[in-house]
Coordinates of C-alpha atoms in Angstrom, one line a residue:
M202 CA 104.4 9.2 -27.5
D203 CA 102.2 6.7 -25.6
R204 CA 104.5 6.3 -22.7
L205 CA 107.9 7.2 -21.4
V206 CA 108.9 4.0 -19.6
K207 CA 108.3 0.3 -20.2
P208 CA 107.9 -2.3 -17.4
E209 CA 110.0 -5.4 -17.8
V210 CA 107.1 -7.7 -16.8
K211 CA 103.3 -7.7 -17.3
E212 CA 102.6 -8.9 -13.8
L213 CA 104.5 -9.0 -10.5
E214 CA 104.5 -12.5 -8.9
L215 CA 105.3 -12.2 -5.3
I216 CA 106.4 -15.6 -3.8
F217 CA 104.7 -15.8 -0.5
H218 CA 106.3 -17.5 2.5
R219 CA 104.5 -17.8 5.8
G220 CA 105.9 -15.6 8.5
Q221 CA 108.7 -14.2 6.3
K222 CA 109.5 -11.0 4.4
C223 CA 108.4 -11.4 0.8
T224 CA 109.8 -9.3 -2.0
V225 CA 109.8 -9.2 -5.8
K226 CA 112.1 -7.1 -8.0
F227 CA 111.2 -5.5 -11.3
K228 CA 112.7 -3.1 -13.8
L229 CA 111.5 -0.1 -15.7
T230 CA 113.2 1.1 -18.9
N231 CA 113.3 4.7 -20.1
L232 CA 112.2 4.8 -23.7
M233 CA 113.4 8.3 -24.3
H234 CA 116.6 8.7 -26.3
T235 CA 117.7 12.0 -25.0
M236 CA 115.5 12.9 -22.1
P237 CA 115.7 11.7 -18.4
V238 CA 112.4 10.5 -17.0
A239 CA 111.0 11.1 -13.5
V240 CA 109.1 8.1 -12.1
S241 CA 106.5 7.8 -9.3
L242 CA 105.4 4.4 -8.1
T243 CA 102.3 3.8 -5.9
T244 CA 100.4 0.7 -4.8
T245 CA 96.6 0.2 -4.6
N246 CA 97.1 -1.2 -1.0
P247 CA 99.8 0.9 0.8
A248 CA 98.9 -0.9 4.1
V249 CA 100.1 -4.2 2.6
F250 CA 102.8 -3.2 0.1
S251 CA 105.7 -0.8 0.1
I252 CA 108.3 0.1 -2.6
N253 CA 111.9 0.8 -1.9
R254 CA 111.9 3.8 -4.2
I255 CA 108.7 5.8 -4.6
F256 CA 110.3 8.5 -6.6
S257 CA 113.3 8.1 -9.0
I258 CA 115.0 9.4 -12.2
I259 CA 115.9 7.1 -15.1
P260 CA 118.5 8.4 -17.6
P261 CA 117.8 8.1 -21.3
L262 CA 117.5 4.5 -22.6
S263 CA 118.5 3.2 -19.2
S264 CA 116.8 0.9 -16.8
A265 CA 116.2 1.1 -13.0
S266 CA 115.4 -1.7 -10.6
Y267 CA 112.7 -1.6 -7.9
T268 CA 111.6 -3.9 -5.1
L269 CA 108.0 -4.4 -4.0
L270 CA 107.9 -5.5 -0.4
L271 CA 105.1 -7.2 1.7
S272 CA 105.1 -4.7 4.6
Q273 CA 104.3 -7.2 7.4
P274 CA 105.2 -10.9 7.6
S275 CA 102.0 -12.9 7.8
D276 CA 100.8 -16.5 8.2
E277 CA 98.2 -16.0 5.4
P278 CA 98.6 -14.3 2.0
P279 CA 96.7 -11.0 2.2
L280 CA 94.5 -11.7 -0.8
S281 CA 92.0 -9.0 -1.7
A282 CA 88.8 -9.0 -3.7
T283 CA 90.2 -6.4 -6.1
P284 CA 93.6 -7.4 -7.5
D285 CA 96.5 -5.4 -6.2
A286 CA 98.6 -3.4 -8.6
V287 CA 101.6 -1.0 -8.9
T288 CA 100.8 2.2 -10.8
V289 CA 103.6 3.8 -12.8
R290 CA 103.4 7.5 -13.4
T291 CA 106.1 9.5 -15.3
A292 CA 107.1 12.9 -16.3
M293 CA 109.8 14.3 -18.6
L294 CA 112.7 15.9 -16.7
P295 CA 114.7 18.1 -19.0
T296 CA 117.2 19.2 -16.3
G297 CA 117.9 15.6 -15.4
K298 CA 118.1 16.6 -11.8
A299 CA 115.5 16.9 -9.0
S300 CA 115.4 16.3 -5.2
Q301 CA 112.9 13.9 -3.6
D302 CA 110.9 16.9 -2.5
D303 CA 110.9 18.3 -6.0
L304 CA 109.7 15.0 -7.4
R305 CA 107.0 14.7 -4.7
R306 CA 105.6 18.2 -5.6
M307 CA 105.8 17.4 -9.3
F308 CA 103.6 14.3 -9.0
A309 CA 101.3 15.9 -6.5
R310 CA 100.3 18.6 -9.0
P311 CA 98.0 17.2 -11.7
G312 CA 98.4 18.3 -15.3
P313 CA 99.3 17.3 -18.8
H314 CA 103.0 17.0 -17.8
L315 CA 102.2 13.6 -16.0
F316 CA 101.8 10.3 -17.8
R317 CA 100.3 7.2 -16.5
D318 CA 102.6 4.7 -18.2
A319 CA 101.5 1.4 -16.7
V320 CA 99.4 -0.5 -14.1
I321 CA 101.3 -3.7 -13.1
P322 CA 99.1 -6.3 -11.4
V323 CA 100.5 -8.0 -8.3
S324 CA 99.7 -11.7 -7.6
F325 CA 100.8 -13.9 -4.7
V326 CA 102.3 -17.2 -5.9
G327 CA 104.0 -20.3 -4.4
P328 CA 103.0 -23.4 -2.5
H329 CA 102.0 -21.6 0.7
V330 CA 99.5 -19.5 -1.3
A331 CA 98.2 -22.7 -3.0
E332 CA 97.8 -24.5 0.3
F333 CA 95.9 -21.5 1.7
L334 CA 93.5 -21.4 -1.2
I335 CA 92.9 -25.2 -1.2
S336 CA 92.2 -25.1 2.6
R337 CA 89.9 -22.1 2.4
Y338 CA 88.3 -22.4 -1.0
S339 CA 84.8 -22.2 0.2
E340 CA 85.4 -18.8 1.7
I341 CA 87.3 -17.2 -1.2
R342 CA 85.7 -16.0 -4.4
E343 CA 87.4 -17.1 -7.6
S344 CA 89.7 -19.3 -5.6
C345 CA 90.3 -21.6 -8.6
S346 CA 91.6 -18.8 -10.8
L347 CA 93.8 -17.6 -8.0
L348 CA 95.1 -21.1 -7.5
K349 CA 96.0 -21.4 -11.1
K350 CA 98.1 -18.2 -10.8
S351 CA 99.7 -19.2 -7.6
L352 CA 101.1 -22.5 -9.2
S353 CA 103.6 -20.6 -11.4
G354 CA 105.8 -20.3 -8.3
C355 CA 105.8 -24.1 -7.5
S356 CA 108.3 -26.8 -8.3
A357 CA 107.4 -30.3 -9.5
N358 CA 107.6 -31.8 -6.0
Q359 CA 105.5 -29.0 -4.6
L360 CA 102.9 -29.5 -7.3
A361 CA 102.8 -33.2 -6.5
R362 CA 102.3 -32.5 -2.8
L363 CA 99.7 -29.9 -3.5
L364 CA 97.8 -32.4 -5.7
R365 CA 97.6 -34.8 -2.7
F366 CA 96.2 -31.9 -0.7
A367 CA 93.7 -31.1 -3.4
C368 CA 92.5 -34.7 -3.5
E369 CA 92.0 -34.6 0.3
S370 CA 90.0 -31.3 0.0
G371 CA 87.4 -32.9 -2.3
N372 CA 87.6 -30.1 -4.8
A373 CA 87.6 -31.5 -8.4
D374 CA 88.4 -28.2 -10.0
F375 CA 91.6 -27.9 -7.9
V376 CA 92.6 -31.4 -8.9
I377 CA 92.2 -30.6 -12.6
A378 CA 94.2 -27.3 -12.2
L379 CA 97.1 -29.1 -10.5
I380 CA 97.2 -31.9 -13.0
D381 CA 97.2 -29.4 -15.8
A382 CA 100.0 -27.5 -14.1
G383 CA 102.1 -30.6 -14.1
G384 CA 101.1 -32.3 -10.8
E385 CA 102.2 -36.0 -11.0
V386 CA 99.2 -38.3 -10.6
N387 CA 101.4 -41.2 -9.6
F388 CA 103.3 -39.4 -6.9
K389 CA 103.3 -41.6 -3.8
G390 CA 103.0 -40.5 -0.2
S391 CA 105.4 -41.4 2.5
N392 CA 103.4 -44.5 3.3
G393 CA 103.6 -45.5 -0.4
Q394 CA 99.9 -44.9 -1.1
S395 CA 98.7 -43.4 -4.3
L396 CA 96.2 -40.5 -4.6
M397 CA 93.3 -42.8 -4.9
P398 CA 92.7 -43.5 -1.2
L399 CA 92.6 -39.8 -0.5
A400 CA 90.0 -39.3 -3.1
I401 CA 87.9 -42.2 -1.9
R402 CA 87.9 -40.8 1.7
T403 CA 86.4 -37.5 0.5
G404 CA 83.7 -39.5 -1.4
N405 CA 84.0 -37.3 -4.5
I406 CA 83.3 -39.5 -7.4
D407 CA 84.4 -36.8 -9.9
I408 CA 87.9 -36.8 -8.5
I409 CA 88.1 -40.6 -8.7
K410 CA 87.2 -40.4 -12.4
I411 CA 89.7 -37.6 -13.0
L412 CA 92.5 -39.7 -11.5
V413 CA 91.5 -42.7 -13.5
D414 CA 91.4 -40.8 -16.7
S415 CA 94.7 -39.2 -15.9
G416 CA 96.4 -42.6 -15.5
C417 CA 96.6 -42.9 -11.8
R418 CA 97.8 -46.4 -10.9
I419 CA 97.2 -48.2 -7.6
N420 CA 98.9 -50.9 -5.6
N421 CA 96.0 -52.7 -4.0
S422 CA 98.1 -54.2 -1.2
V423 CA 99.1 -50.7 -0.2
D424 CA 96.2 -48.5 -1.3
C425 CA 93.5 -50.9 -0.1
V426 CA 90.9 -48.9 -2.2
L427 CA 88.1 -51.3 -1.5
H428 CA 88.8 -51.1 2.3
E429 CA 88.6 -47.3 2.0
A430 CA 85.3 -47.4 0.1
A431 CA 83.9 -49.9 2.5
A432 CA 84.7 -47.7 5.4
V433 CA 82.5 -44.9 4.0
N434 CA 79.8 -47.3 2.7
R435 CA 80.2 -46.0 -0.8
V436 CA 79.0 -48.9 -3.1
D437 CA 79.0 -46.5 -6.0
L438 CA 82.7 -45.9 -5.6
M439 CA 83.4 -49.6 -5.3
E440 CA 81.5 -50.2 -8.5
I441 CA 83.7 -47.6 -10.3
L442 CA 86.9 -49.1 -8.9
F443 CA 85.9 -52.5 -10.2
K444 CA 85.0 -51.1 -13.5
F445 CA 88.0 -48.9 -14.3
L446 CA 90.9 -50.2 -12.3
G447 CA 90.9 -53.7 -13.6
S448 CA 91.7 -56.7 -11.4
I449 CA 90.9 -55.9 -7.8
D450 CA 90.9 -58.7 -5.2
V451 CA 87.8 -58.3 -3.0
N452 CA 89.5 -60.6 -0.5
S453 CA 92.7 -58.7 -0.3
V454 CA 93.8 -57.8 3.2
N455 CA 95.2 -54.6 4.9
S456 CA 97.9 -54.3 7.4
D457 CA 95.7 -55.9 10.1
G458 CA 94.9 -58.9 7.8
R459 CA 91.4 -57.6 7.3
T460 CA 89.3 -57.7 4.1
P461 CA 86.9 -55.0 3.0
I462 CA 84.1 -57.1 4.6
H463 CA 85.9 -56.8 8.0
V464 CA 86.1 -53.0 7.5
A465 CA 82.4 -52.7 6.5
A466 CA 81.4 -54.9 9.4
L467 CA 83.2 -52.8 11.9
H468 CA 81.3 -49.7 10.7
G469 CA 78.0 -51.5 10.3
H470 CA 77.9 -50.8 6.6
V471 CA 75.5 -53.5 5.3
K472 CA 75.4 -52.3 1.7
A473 CA 79.2 -52.5 1.4
I474 CA 79.1 -56.0 2.9
E475 CA 76.4 -57.1 0.4
F476 CA 78.4 -55.7 -2.5
C477 CA 81.6 -57.5 -1.5
L478 CA 79.6 -60.7 -1.2
S479 CA 78.1 -60.2 -4.7
V480 CA 81.6 -60.0 -6.3
G481 CA 83.0 -63.0 -4.5
G482 CA 83.9 -61.7 -1.0
N483 CA 84.4 -64.4 1.6
P484 CA 82.7 -63.6 5.0
E485 CA 84.6 -66.3 6.8
V486 CA 88.2 -64.9 6.4
T487 CA 90.0 -64.4 9.6
D488 CA 92.4 -61.5 10.3
F489 CA 95.8 -61.7 12.1
K490 CA 94.0 -61.9 15.5
G491 CA 91.7 -64.7 14.3
W492 CA 88.7 -62.3 14.0
T493 CA 86.0 -63.0 11.3
P494 CA 83.9 -60.1 10.1
L495 CA 81.3 -61.3 12.5
H496 CA 83.7 -60.7 15.4
C497 CA 84.2 -57.2 14.1
A498 CA 80.5 -56.4 13.8
A499 CA 79.7 -58.0 17.2
S500 CA 82.5 -56.0 19.0
Q501 CA 81.0 -52.8 17.8
G502 CA 77.4 -53.7 18.4
Q503 CA 76.5 -53.5 14.7
L504 CA 73.1 -55.3 14.7
K505 CA 72.3 -55.1 11.0
A506 CA 75.8 -56.2 10.0
V507 CA 75.6 -59.1 12.5
E508 CA 72.2 -60.2 11.0
C509 CA 73.6 -60.0 7.4
L510 CA 76.8 -62.0 8.3
L511 CA 74.8 -64.7 10.1
E512 CA 72.8 -65.2 7.0
C513 CA 75.8 -65.7 4.7
S514 CA 78.4 -67.4 6.9
N515 CA 78.7 -70.2 9.3
V516 CA 81.1 -68.7 11.9
K517 CA 78.7 -67.9 14.8
Y518 CA 80.7 -69.9 17.2
A519 CA 84.2 -69.6 15.6
V520 CA 86.7 -68.4 18.2
N521 CA 89.6 -66.0 17.7
K522 CA 93.1 -66.4 18.9
D523 CA 92.0 -65.4 22.4
G524 CA 89.4 -68.2 22.4
K525 CA 86.4 -65.9 22.1
A526 CA 83.4 -66.2 19.8
A527 CA 81.5 -63.2 18.5
F528 CA 79.1 -63.6 21.5
S529 CA 81.9 -63.1 24.0
L530 CA 83.0 -59.9 22.3
A531 CA 79.5 -58.6 22.4
V532 CA 79.3 -59.4 26.1
D533 CA 82.7 -57.8 26.8
N534 CA 81.6 -54.6 25.2
G535 CA 78.1 -54.4 26.7
H536 CA 76.2 -55.0 23.4
W537 CA 73.3 -56.8 25.1
H538 CA 71.0 -56.4 22.1
L539 CA 73.2 -59.0 20.2
L540 CA 73.1 -61.7 22.8
D541 CA 69.9 -63.3 21.4
L542 CA 71.2 -63.4 17.9
L543 CA 74.7 -64.7 18.8
H544 CA 73.8 -67.3 21.5
W545 CA 70.7 -67.3 23.6
G546 CA 68.3 -67.7 20.6
D547 CA 70.1 -70.9 19.8
V548 CA 69.9 -72.0 23.4
L549 CA 66.2 -71.4 23.5
L550 CA 65.5 -73.3 20.3
R551 CA 67.6 -76.3 21.5
A552 CA 65.9 -76.3 24.9
A553 CA 62.5 -76.2 23.2
R554 CA 63.4 -79.3 21.1
I555 CA 64.4 -81.3 24.2
D556 CA 61.7 -79.9 26.6
D557 CA 64.4 -78.4 28.8
V558 CA 62.1 -76.0 30.6
H559 CA 64.9 -74.8 33.0
G560 CA 67.2 -74.1 30.0
M561 CA 64.3 -72.2 28.3
K562 CA 63.7 -70.1 31.4
S563 CA 67.4 -69.2 31.7
A564 CA 67.6 -68.3 28.0
L565 CA 64.5 -66.1 28.1
A566 CA 65.9 -64.4 31.3
E567 CA 69.1 -63.6 29.4
G568 CA 67.2 -61.9 26.7
A569 CA 66.5 -64.7 24.1
A570 CA 63.7 -63.6 21.7
V571 CA 60.8 -65.9 22.2
N572 CA 59.9 -65.8 18.4
R573 CA 63.5 -66.4 17.2
R574 CA 63.5 -68.5 14.0
D575 CA 66.0 -71.2 12.9
Q576 CA 67.2 -71.7 9.3
N577 CA 63.8 -73.2 8.4
G578 CA 61.8 -70.4 9.9
W579 CA 60.8 -72.6 12.9
T580 CA 60.4 -70.8 16.3
P581 CA 60.8 -72.5 19.7
L582 CA 57.0 -72.9 19.7
H583 CA 57.1 -74.8 16.4
W584 CA 59.6 -77.2 17.9
A585 CA 57.8 -77.6 21.2
A586 CA 54.5 -78.2 19.4
F587 CA 56.0 -80.7 17.0
K588 CA 57.6 -82.6 19.8
G589 CA 54.5 -82.4 22.0
R590 CA 56.2 -80.6 24.8
V591 CA 53.3 -79.3 26.8
K592 CA 55.3 -77.6 29.5
S593 CA 57.5 -75.9 27.0
V594 CA 54.5 -74.8 25.0
K595 CA 52.9 -73.3 28.1
L596 CA 56.1 -71.5 29.1
L597 CA 56.5 -70.0 25.6
L598 CA 52.9 -68.9 25.4
E599 CA 53.3 -67.2 28.8
H600 CA 56.3 -65.3 27.4
G601 CA 54.4 -64.0 24.4
A602 CA 55.1 -66.6 21.7
E603 CA 53.0 -66.0 18.6
V604 CA 50.4 -68.7 18.1
D605 CA 49.8 -68.0 14.4
I606 CA 53.4 -67.5 13.3
V607 CA 54.3 -69.5 10.1
D608 CA 57.6 -71.1 9.0
D609 CA 59.2 -70.9 5.6
A610 CA 56.8 -73.6 4.3
G611 CA 53.7 -71.9 5.7
Y612 CA 53.3 -74.2 8.8
T613 CA 52.0 -72.9 12.1
P614 CA 52.8 -74.5 15.4
M615 CA 49.2 -75.8 15.5
R616 CA 49.7 -77.6 12.2
C617 CA 53.0 -79.1 13.5
A618 CA 51.1 -80.3 16.6
V619 CA 48.2 -81.8 14.7
E620 CA 50.2 -83.5 12.1
A621 CA 52.4 -85.0 14.8
G622 CA 49.3 -86.2 16.7
H623 CA 49.7 -84.1 19.8
L624 CA 46.1 -83.4 20.7
Q625 CA 46.9 -81.8 24.1
V626 CA 49.2 -79.3 22.5
A627 CA 46.7 -78.6 19.8
T628 CA 44.0 -78.0 22.4
L629 CA 46.3 -75.7 24.3
L630 CA 47.2 -73.7 21.2
N631 CA 43.5 -73.5 20.3
A632 CA 42.7 -72.2 23.7
H633 CA 45.2 -69.4 23.2
G634 CA 43.3 -68.0 20.2
F635 CA 44.8 -69.8 17.2
K636 CA 43.5 -68.5 13.9
V637 CA 43.5 -70.3 10.5
N638 CA 45.0 -68.1 7.8
N639 CA 44.1 -65.0 10.0
K640 CA 40.5 -65.2 8.8
K641 CA 37.7 -63.4 10.7
S642 CA 36.9 -66.3 13.0
S643 CA 38.6 -65.7 16.3
S644 CA 39.3 -69.3 17.3
L645 CA 38.5 -72.8 16.0
N646 CA 37.5 -75.9 17.9
L647 CA 39.4 -79.1 17.1
E648 CA 36.7 -80.4 14.7
A649 CA 37.0 -77.2 12.5
L650 CA 40.7 -77.4 12.7
S651 CA 40.7 -81.0 11.7
K652 CA 38.5 -80.2 8.7
H653 CA 40.8 -77.4 7.6
L654 CA 43.8 -79.7 7.7
S655 CA 41.9 -82.5 5.9
L656 CA 42.5 -84.8 8.8
D657 CA 40.2 -87.2 10.6
L658 CA 39.5 -86.1 14.2
T659 CA 39.5 -89.6 15.4
L660 CA 42.9 -90.2 13.9
V661 CA 44.2 -87.1 15.6
Q662 CA 42.8 -88.3 18.9
E663 CA 44.3 -91.7 18.4
K664 CA 47.7 -90.2 17.7
G665 CA 47.3 -88.1 20.8
K666 CA 46.8 -91.3 22.9
A667 CA 49.7 -93.1 21.3

């Protein structure tokens, strides 16, 4: 005979509960028709497990019940590298009677009278085990296979909650295991959100694809998936969302009335802003406080985002419900590096156009960039030279204005002065080392300059007198 008793189960699944006593019952059946059988039960890890009856006697063709107990309550399942097991050894007992001491001596003495009938593996199962594995997967070998085993002790609701936890963990293998075990991909959280925002926050593109392939549906007004992707500056995720989730409104708003561009602006994520703009995003939408994306970027001192938004919107001086423009928010929060972009650069350009030397001095003192350009690429020096404002030109040159700087059409301040007939300004610029096309010659006299511009020197001088 191969064995004397037969276990009722092939594996003992111990449902683990944090901080509680955990037990699992199992049965052994005597296969002998006429002979009682003595049984000895041992565990591979006696420090962790105990059994209510180590030695017992089972009558012929009868069954006996046993309880495996986790010795000490714990907050974490005591998982081991080598799987735990219960070893079942047996011996025939013709007399049918024996004391515990007799049985102990019987199984302590090796010999052919002893049979090793079974080795029953022990596994920890249940949601607490699964949560532990998900949270510590990087530290536990074969955590995914252990997770799959642990799920047999979970209800449908527990599987759904664990699936949310797995999405948050960023482990795609766990997500697959939970979906395969019956985890509902359209289970909503207490806030009504789907699993998709959780996956986006982890930035794991594989999990997003798994959820899409498994039929995860979103409610954009609640899930705000583009907002989530914009917050982590993941344009690749935004592209996938647009490709696989159908109609997504890039100008949809969250609970604050903010679009994905607002969110990207707050974080200074220029790539996300540019993507939203490329698919129809409106950079001039205001939130419930009257803030534009520019307000958001300015309030956080996001220089690159401010530059990007200034190029694509016309809300530099738009005020929120508190009457504040983006410039005021930058000042309130001490973002002095934005003041030129948001205000003082404009003041300097305007003062240069009207020869307001006092206004120019104030703007420069407040941090205005002397080479700030307008929408046509003109600097304050271009304007002052074109208008023939000698005092303004001198002031700008004293503050480091570039003499050879060119506008969008390739015009230098010198060319503006010459074509406008301002000989005194041209002479002043020439004296400050003006170079034509940055050639090797260091500076040009007015005659050479006139020839370069195909103008008659006499005409230039006459214009200067006019």
